[in-house]
Short mmCIF file of N, CA and C in Angstrom, two decimals:
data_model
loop_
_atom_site.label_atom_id
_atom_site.label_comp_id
_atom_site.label_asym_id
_atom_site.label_seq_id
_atom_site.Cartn_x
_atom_site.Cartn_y
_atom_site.Cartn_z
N UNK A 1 0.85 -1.18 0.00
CA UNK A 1 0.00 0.00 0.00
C UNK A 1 0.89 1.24 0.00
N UNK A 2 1.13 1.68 -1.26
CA UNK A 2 1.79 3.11 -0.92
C UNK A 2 1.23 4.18 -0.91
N UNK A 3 2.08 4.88 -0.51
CA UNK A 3 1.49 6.42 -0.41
C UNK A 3 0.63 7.03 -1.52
N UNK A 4 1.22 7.32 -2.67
CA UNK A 4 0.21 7.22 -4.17
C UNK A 4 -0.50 6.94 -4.33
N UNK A 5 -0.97 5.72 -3.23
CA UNK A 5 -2.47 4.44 -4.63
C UNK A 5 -3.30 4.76 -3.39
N UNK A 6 -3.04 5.56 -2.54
CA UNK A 6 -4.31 5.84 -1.03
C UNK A 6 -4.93 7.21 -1.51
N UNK A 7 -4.44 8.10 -2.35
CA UNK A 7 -5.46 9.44 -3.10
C UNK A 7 -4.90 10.65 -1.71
N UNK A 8 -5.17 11.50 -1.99
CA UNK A 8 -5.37 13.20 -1.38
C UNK A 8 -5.58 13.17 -0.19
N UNK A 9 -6.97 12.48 0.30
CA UNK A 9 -7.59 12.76 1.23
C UNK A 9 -6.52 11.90 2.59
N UNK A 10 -6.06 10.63 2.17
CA UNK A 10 -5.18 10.15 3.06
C UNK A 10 -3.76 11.06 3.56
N UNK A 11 -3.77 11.95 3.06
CA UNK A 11 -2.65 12.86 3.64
C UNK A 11 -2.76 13.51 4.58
N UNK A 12 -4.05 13.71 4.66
CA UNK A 12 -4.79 14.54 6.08
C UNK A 12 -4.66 13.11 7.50
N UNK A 13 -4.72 12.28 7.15
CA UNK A 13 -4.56 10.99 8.33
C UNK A 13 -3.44 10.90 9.08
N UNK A 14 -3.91 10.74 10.16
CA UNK A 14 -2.62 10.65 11.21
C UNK A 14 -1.86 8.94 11.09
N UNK A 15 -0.81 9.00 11.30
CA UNK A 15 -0.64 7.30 11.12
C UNK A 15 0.16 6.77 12.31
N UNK A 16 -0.42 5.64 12.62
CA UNK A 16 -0.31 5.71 13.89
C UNK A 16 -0.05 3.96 14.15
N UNK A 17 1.18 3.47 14.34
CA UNK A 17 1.05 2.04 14.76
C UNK A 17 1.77 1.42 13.10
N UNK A 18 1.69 2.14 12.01
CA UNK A 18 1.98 1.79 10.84
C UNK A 18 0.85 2.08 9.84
N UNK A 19 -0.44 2.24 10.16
CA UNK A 19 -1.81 2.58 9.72
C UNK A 19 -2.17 3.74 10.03
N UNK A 20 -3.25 4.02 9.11
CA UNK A 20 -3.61 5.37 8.87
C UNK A 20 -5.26 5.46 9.65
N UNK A 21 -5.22 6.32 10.40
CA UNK A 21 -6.36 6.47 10.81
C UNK A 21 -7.61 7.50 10.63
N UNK A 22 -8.76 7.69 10.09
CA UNK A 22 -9.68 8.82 10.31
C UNK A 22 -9.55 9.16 11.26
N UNK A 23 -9.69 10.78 11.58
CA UNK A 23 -9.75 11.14 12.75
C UNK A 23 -10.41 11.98 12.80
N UNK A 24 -12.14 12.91 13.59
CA UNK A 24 -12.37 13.82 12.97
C UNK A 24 -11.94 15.26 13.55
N UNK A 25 -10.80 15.08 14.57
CA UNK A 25 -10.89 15.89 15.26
C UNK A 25 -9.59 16.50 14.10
N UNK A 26 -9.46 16.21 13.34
CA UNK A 26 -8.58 16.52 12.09
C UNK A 26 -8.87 17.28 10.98
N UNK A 27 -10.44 17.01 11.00
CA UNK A 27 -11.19 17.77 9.67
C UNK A 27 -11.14 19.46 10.10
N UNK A 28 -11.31 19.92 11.04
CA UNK A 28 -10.80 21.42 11.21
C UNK A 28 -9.21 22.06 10.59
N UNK A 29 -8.33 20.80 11.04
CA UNK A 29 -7.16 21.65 10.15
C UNK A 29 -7.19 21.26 8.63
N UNK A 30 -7.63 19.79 8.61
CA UNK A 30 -7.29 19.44 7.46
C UNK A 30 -8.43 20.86 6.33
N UNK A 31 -9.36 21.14 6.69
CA UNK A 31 -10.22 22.55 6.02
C UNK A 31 -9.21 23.19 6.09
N UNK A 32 -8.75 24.15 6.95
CA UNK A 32 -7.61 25.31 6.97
C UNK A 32 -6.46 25.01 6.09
N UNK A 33 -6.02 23.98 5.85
CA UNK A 33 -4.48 23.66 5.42
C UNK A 33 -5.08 23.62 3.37
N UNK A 34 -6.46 22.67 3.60
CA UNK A 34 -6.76 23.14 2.12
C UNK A 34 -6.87 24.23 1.34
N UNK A 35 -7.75 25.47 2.30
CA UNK A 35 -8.01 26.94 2.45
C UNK A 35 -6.47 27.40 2.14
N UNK A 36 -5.69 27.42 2.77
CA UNK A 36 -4.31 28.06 3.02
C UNK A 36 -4.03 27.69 1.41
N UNK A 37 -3.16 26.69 1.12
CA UNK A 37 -2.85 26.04 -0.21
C UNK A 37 -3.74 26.16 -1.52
N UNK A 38 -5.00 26.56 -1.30
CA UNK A 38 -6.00 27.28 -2.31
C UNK A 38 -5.46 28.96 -2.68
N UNK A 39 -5.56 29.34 -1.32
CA UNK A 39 -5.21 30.47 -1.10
C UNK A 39 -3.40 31.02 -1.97
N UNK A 40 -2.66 29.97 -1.18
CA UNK A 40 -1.17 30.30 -2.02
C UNK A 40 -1.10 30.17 -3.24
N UNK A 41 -1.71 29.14 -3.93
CA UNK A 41 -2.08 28.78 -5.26
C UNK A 41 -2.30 29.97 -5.64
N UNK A 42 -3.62 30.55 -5.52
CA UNK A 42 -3.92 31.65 -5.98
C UNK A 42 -2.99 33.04 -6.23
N UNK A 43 -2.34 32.81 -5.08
CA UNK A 43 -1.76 33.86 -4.94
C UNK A 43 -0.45 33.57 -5.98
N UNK A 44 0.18 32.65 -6.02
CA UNK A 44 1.22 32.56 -6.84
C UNK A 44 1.23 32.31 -8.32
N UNK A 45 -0.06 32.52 -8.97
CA UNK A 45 -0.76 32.41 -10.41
C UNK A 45 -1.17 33.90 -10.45
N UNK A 46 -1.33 34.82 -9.74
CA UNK A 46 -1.68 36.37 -9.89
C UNK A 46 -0.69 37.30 -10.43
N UNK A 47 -1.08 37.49 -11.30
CA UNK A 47 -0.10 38.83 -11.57
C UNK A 47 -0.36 39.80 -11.28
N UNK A 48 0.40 40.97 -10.95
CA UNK A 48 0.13 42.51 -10.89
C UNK A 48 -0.94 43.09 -11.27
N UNK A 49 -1.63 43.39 -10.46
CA UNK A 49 -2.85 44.22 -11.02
C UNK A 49 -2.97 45.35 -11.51
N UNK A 50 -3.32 46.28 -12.21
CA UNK A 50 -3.15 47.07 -12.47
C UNK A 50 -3.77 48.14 -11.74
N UNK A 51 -4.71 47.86 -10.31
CA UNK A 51 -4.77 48.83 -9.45
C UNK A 51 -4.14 49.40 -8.66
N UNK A 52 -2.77 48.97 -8.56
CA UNK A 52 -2.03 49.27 -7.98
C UNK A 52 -1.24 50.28 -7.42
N UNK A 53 -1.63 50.86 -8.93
CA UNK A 53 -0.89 52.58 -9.29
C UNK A 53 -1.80 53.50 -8.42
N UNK A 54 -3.12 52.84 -8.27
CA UNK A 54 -3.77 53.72 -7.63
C UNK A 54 -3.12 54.10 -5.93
N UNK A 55 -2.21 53.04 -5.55
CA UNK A 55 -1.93 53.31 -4.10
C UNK A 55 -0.60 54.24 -4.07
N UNK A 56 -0.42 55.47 -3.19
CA UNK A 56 0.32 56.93 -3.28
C UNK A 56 1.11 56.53 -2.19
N UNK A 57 0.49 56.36 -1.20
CA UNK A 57 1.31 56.58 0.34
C UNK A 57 2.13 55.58 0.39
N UNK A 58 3.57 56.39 0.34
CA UNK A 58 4.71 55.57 0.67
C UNK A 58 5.08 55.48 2.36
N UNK A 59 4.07 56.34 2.58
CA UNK A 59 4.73 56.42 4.71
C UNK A 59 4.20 55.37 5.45
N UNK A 60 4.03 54.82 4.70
CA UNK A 60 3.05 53.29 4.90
C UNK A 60 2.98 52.69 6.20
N UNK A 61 2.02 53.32 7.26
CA UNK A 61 1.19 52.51 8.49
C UNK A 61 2.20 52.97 9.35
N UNK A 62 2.37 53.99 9.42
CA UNK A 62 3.91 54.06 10.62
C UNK A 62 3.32 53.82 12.26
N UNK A 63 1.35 54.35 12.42
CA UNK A 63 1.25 54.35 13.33
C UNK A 63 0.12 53.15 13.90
N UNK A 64 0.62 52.10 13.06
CA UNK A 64 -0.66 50.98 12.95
C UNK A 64 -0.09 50.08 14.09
N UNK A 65 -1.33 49.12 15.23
CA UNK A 65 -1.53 48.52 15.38
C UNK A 65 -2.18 47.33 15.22
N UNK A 66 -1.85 46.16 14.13
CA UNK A 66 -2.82 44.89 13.90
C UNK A 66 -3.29 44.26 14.86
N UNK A 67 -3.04 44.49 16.11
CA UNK A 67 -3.68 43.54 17.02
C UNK A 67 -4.61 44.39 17.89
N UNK A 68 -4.95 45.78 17.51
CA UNK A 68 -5.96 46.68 18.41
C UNK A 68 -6.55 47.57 17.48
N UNK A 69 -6.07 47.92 16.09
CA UNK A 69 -6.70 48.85 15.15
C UNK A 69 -8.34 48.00 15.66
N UNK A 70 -9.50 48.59 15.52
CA UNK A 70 -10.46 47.75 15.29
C UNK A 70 -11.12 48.52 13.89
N UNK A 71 -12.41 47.96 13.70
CA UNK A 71 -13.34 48.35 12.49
C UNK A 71 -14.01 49.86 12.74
N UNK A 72 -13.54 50.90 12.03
CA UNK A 72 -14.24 51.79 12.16
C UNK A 72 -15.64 52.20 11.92
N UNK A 73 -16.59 51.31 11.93
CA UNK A 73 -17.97 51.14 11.78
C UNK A 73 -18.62 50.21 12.89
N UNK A 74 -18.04 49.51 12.80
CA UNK A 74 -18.28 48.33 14.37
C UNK A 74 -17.51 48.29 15.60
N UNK A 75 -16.45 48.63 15.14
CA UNK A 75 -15.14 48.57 16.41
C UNK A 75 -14.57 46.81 16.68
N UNK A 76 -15.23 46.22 15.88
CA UNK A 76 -14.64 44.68 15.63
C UNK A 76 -12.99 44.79 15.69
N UNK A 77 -12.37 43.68 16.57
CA UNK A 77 -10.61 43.91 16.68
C UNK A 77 -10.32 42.48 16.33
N UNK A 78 -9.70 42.15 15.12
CA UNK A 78 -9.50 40.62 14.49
C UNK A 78 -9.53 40.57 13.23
N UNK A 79 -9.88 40.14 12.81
CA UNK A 79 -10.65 40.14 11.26
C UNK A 79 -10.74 41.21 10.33
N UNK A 80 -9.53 41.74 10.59
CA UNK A 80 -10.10 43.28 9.89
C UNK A 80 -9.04 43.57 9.12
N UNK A 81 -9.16 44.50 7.68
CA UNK A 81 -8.47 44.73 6.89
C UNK A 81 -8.44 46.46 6.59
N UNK A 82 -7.09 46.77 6.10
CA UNK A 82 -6.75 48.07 5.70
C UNK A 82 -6.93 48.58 4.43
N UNK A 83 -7.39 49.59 4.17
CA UNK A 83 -7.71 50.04 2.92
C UNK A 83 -6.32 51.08 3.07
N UNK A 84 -5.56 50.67 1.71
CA UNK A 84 -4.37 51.00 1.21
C UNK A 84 -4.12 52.26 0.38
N UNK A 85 -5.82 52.60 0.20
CA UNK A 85 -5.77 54.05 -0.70
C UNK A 85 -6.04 54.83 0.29
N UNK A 86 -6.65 55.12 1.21
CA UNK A 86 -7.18 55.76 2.67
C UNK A 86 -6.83 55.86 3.71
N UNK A 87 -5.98 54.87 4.15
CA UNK A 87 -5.42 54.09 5.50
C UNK A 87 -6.41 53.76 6.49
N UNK A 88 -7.97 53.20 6.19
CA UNK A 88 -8.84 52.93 7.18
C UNK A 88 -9.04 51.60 7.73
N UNK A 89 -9.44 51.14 8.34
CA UNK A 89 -9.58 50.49 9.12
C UNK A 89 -10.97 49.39 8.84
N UNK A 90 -11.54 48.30 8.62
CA UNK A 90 -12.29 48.05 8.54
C UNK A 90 -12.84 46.67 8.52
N UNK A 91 -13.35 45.84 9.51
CA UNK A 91 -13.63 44.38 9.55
C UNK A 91 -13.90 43.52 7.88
N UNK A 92 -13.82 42.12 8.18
CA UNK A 92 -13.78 41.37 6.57
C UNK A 92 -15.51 41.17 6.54
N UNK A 93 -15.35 40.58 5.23
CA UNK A 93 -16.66 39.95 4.76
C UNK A 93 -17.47 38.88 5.63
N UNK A 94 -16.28 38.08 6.18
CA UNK A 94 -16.74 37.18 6.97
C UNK A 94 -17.03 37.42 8.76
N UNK A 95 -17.07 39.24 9.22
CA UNK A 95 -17.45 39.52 9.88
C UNK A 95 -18.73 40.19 9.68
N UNK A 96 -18.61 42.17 9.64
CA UNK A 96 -19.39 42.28 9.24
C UNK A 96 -19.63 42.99 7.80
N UNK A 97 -18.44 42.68 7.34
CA UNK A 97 -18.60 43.19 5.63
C UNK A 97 -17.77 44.96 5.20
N UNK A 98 -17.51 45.48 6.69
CA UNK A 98 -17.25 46.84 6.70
C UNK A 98 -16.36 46.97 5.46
N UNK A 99 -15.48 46.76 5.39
CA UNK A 99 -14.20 46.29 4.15
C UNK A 99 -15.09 46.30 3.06
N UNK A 100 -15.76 45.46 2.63
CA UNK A 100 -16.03 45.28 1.34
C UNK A 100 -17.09 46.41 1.01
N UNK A 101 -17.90 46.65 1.84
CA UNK A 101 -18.85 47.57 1.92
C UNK A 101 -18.05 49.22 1.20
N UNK A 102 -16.64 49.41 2.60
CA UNK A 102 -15.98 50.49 1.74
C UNK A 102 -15.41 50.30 0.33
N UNK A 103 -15.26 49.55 -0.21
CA UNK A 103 -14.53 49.43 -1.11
C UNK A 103 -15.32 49.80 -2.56
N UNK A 104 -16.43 49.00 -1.99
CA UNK A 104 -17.96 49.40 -2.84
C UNK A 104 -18.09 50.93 -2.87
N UNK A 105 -18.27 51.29 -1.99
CA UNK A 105 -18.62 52.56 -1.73
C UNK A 105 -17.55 53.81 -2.41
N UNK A 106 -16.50 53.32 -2.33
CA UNK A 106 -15.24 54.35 -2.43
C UNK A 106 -14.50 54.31 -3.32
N UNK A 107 -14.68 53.16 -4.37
CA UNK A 107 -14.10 52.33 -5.62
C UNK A 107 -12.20 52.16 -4.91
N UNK A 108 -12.20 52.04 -3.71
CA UNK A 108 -10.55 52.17 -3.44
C UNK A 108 -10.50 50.21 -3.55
N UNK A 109 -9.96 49.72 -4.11
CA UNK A 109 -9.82 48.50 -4.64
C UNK A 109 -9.09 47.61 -3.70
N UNK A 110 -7.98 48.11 -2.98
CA UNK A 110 -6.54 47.56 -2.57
C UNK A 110 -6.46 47.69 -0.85
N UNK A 111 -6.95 46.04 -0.29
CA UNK A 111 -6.97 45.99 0.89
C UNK A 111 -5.89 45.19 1.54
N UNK A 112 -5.31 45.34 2.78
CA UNK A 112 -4.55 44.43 2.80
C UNK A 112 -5.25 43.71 4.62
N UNK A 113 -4.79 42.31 4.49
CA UNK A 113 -5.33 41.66 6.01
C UNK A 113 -4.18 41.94 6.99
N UNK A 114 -4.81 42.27 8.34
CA UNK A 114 -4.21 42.23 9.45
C UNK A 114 -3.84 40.53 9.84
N UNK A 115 -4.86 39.79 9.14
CA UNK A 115 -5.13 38.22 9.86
C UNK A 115 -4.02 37.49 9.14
N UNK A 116 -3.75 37.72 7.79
CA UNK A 116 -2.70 36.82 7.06
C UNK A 116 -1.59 37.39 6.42
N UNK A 117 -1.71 39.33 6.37
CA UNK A 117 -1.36 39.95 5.86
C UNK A 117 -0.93 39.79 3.83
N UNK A 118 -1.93 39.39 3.46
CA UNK A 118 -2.54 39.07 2.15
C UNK A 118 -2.97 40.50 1.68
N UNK A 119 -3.00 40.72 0.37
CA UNK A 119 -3.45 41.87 -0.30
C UNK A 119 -4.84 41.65 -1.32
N UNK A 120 -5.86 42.13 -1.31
CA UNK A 120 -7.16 41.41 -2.40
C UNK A 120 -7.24 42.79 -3.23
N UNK A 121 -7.63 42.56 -4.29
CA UNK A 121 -7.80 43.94 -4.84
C UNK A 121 -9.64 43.37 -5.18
N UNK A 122 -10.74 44.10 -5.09
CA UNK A 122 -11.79 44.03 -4.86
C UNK A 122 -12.26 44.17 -6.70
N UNK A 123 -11.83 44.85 -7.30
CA UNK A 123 -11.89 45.00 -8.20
C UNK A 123 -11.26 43.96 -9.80
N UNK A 124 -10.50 43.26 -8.94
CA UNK A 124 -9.92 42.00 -9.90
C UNK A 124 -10.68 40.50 -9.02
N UNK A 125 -11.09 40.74 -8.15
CA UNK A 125 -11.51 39.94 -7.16
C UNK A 125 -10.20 38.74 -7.09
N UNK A 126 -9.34 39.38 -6.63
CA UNK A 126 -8.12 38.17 -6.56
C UNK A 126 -7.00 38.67 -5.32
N UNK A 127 -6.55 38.14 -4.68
CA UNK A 127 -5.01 38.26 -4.35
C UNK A 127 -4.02 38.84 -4.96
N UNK A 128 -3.07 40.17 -4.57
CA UNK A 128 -2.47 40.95 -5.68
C UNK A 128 -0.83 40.71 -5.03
N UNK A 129 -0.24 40.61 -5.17
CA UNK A 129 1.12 40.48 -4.69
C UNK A 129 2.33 41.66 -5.74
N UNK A 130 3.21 42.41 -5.55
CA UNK A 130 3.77 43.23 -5.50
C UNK A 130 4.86 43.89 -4.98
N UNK A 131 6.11 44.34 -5.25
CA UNK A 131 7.11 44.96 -4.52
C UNK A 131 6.48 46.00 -4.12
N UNK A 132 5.91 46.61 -4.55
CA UNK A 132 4.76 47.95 -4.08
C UNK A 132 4.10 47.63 -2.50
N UNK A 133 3.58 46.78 -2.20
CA UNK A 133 2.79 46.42 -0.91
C UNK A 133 3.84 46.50 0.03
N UNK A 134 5.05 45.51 0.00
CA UNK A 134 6.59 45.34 0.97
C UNK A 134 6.25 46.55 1.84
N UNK A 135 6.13 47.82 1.65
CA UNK A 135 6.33 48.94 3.13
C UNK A 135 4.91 48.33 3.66
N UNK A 136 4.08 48.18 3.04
CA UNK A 136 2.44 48.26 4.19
C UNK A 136 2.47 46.70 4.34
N UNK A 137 3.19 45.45 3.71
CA UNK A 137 2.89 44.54 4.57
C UNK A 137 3.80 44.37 6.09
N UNK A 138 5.10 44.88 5.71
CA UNK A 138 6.18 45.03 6.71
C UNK A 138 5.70 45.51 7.64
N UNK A 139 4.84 46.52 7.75
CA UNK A 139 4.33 47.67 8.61
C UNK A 139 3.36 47.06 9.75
N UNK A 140 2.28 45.88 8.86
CA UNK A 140 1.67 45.47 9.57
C UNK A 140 2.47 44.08 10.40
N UNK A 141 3.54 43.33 9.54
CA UNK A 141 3.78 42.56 10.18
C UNK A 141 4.66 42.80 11.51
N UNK A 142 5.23 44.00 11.41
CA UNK A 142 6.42 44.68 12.49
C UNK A 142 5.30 44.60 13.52
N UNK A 143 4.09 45.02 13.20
CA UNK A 143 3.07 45.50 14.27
C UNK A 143 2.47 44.04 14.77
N UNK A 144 2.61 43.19 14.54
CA UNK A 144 2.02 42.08 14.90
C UNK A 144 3.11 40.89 15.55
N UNK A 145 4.65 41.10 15.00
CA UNK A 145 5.40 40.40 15.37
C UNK A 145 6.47 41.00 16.03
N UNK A 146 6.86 42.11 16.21
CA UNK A 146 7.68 43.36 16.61
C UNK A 146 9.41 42.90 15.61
N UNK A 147 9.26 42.30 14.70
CA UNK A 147 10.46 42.09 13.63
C UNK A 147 9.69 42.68 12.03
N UNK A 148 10.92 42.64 11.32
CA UNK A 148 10.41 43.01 9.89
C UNK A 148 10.00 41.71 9.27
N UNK A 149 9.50 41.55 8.11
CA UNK A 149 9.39 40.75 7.52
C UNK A 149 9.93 40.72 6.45
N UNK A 150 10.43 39.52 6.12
CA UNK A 150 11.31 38.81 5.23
C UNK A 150 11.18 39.82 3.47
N UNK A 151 12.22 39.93 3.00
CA UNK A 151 11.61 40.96 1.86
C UNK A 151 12.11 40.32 0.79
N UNK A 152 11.15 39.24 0.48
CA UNK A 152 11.32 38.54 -0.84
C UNK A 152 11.74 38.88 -1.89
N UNK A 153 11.12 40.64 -2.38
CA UNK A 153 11.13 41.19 -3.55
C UNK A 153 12.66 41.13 -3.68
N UNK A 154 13.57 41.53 -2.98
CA UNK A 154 15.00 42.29 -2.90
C UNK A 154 15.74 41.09 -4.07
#
């Protein structure tokens, strides 16, 4: 029985004794780890968007906190994303929508997460990745980890 001829789903199994076991207290990460790897996928098939140009501010988040900014409509502290043309503040879709709501509202396209520090542009409906973002993701990650983050682009 090898690894190959057991399919996808056996990779999520713990193995235990020499055998592979269901487990369901597994199906929570094994969701997240699919999510995540959907997610990178995505992200590493995206090219440059062309909203990009729209973002000016190079002083990028000097006075941000990711772990206390909350939603400036709800005051939600978690889940919440930055609008990159504005510098506001504003919970996800999967809270109470504040984010997407502005984005609608304001045509500013280019959000970035406090939660994964990911960039979506609302307007390509995708994940945007960029040497351009590096000051505002750094910014948030300094604020969340008190180090810089790794600067791939260089």
């Amino acid at each position: 029985d090898s690894v190959a001829s057991r399919g996808l789903g056996d990779v999520y199994k713990r193995q235990m004794c020499n055998k592979y076991v269901d487990d369901p207290k597994l199906d929570p990460f094994k969701n997240a780890v699919h999510k995540w790897r959907e997610n990178m996928a995505k992200l590493a098939k995206t090219a440059t968007c062309t909203h990009l140009a729209e973002i000016t501010s190079e002083s990028a988040l000097t006075n941000i906190d990711a772990k206390k900014d909350s939603c400036e409509e709800c005051g939600h502290v978690g889940e919440n994303w930055i609008c990159l043309l504005c510098l506001t503040t504003h919970c996800s879709r999967y809270v109470k929508g504040h984010m997407l709501a502005h984005g609608s509202e304001t045509k500013h396209p280019i959000t970035l997460s406090f939660s994964d520090i990911s960039a979506w542009c609302y307007t390509c409906d995708d994940y945007v990745d960029d040497p351009k973002l590096y000051p505002f993701k750094n910014a948030v990650h300094k604020s969340k980890f008190g180090k810089d983050l790794i600067n791939y682009w260089k």
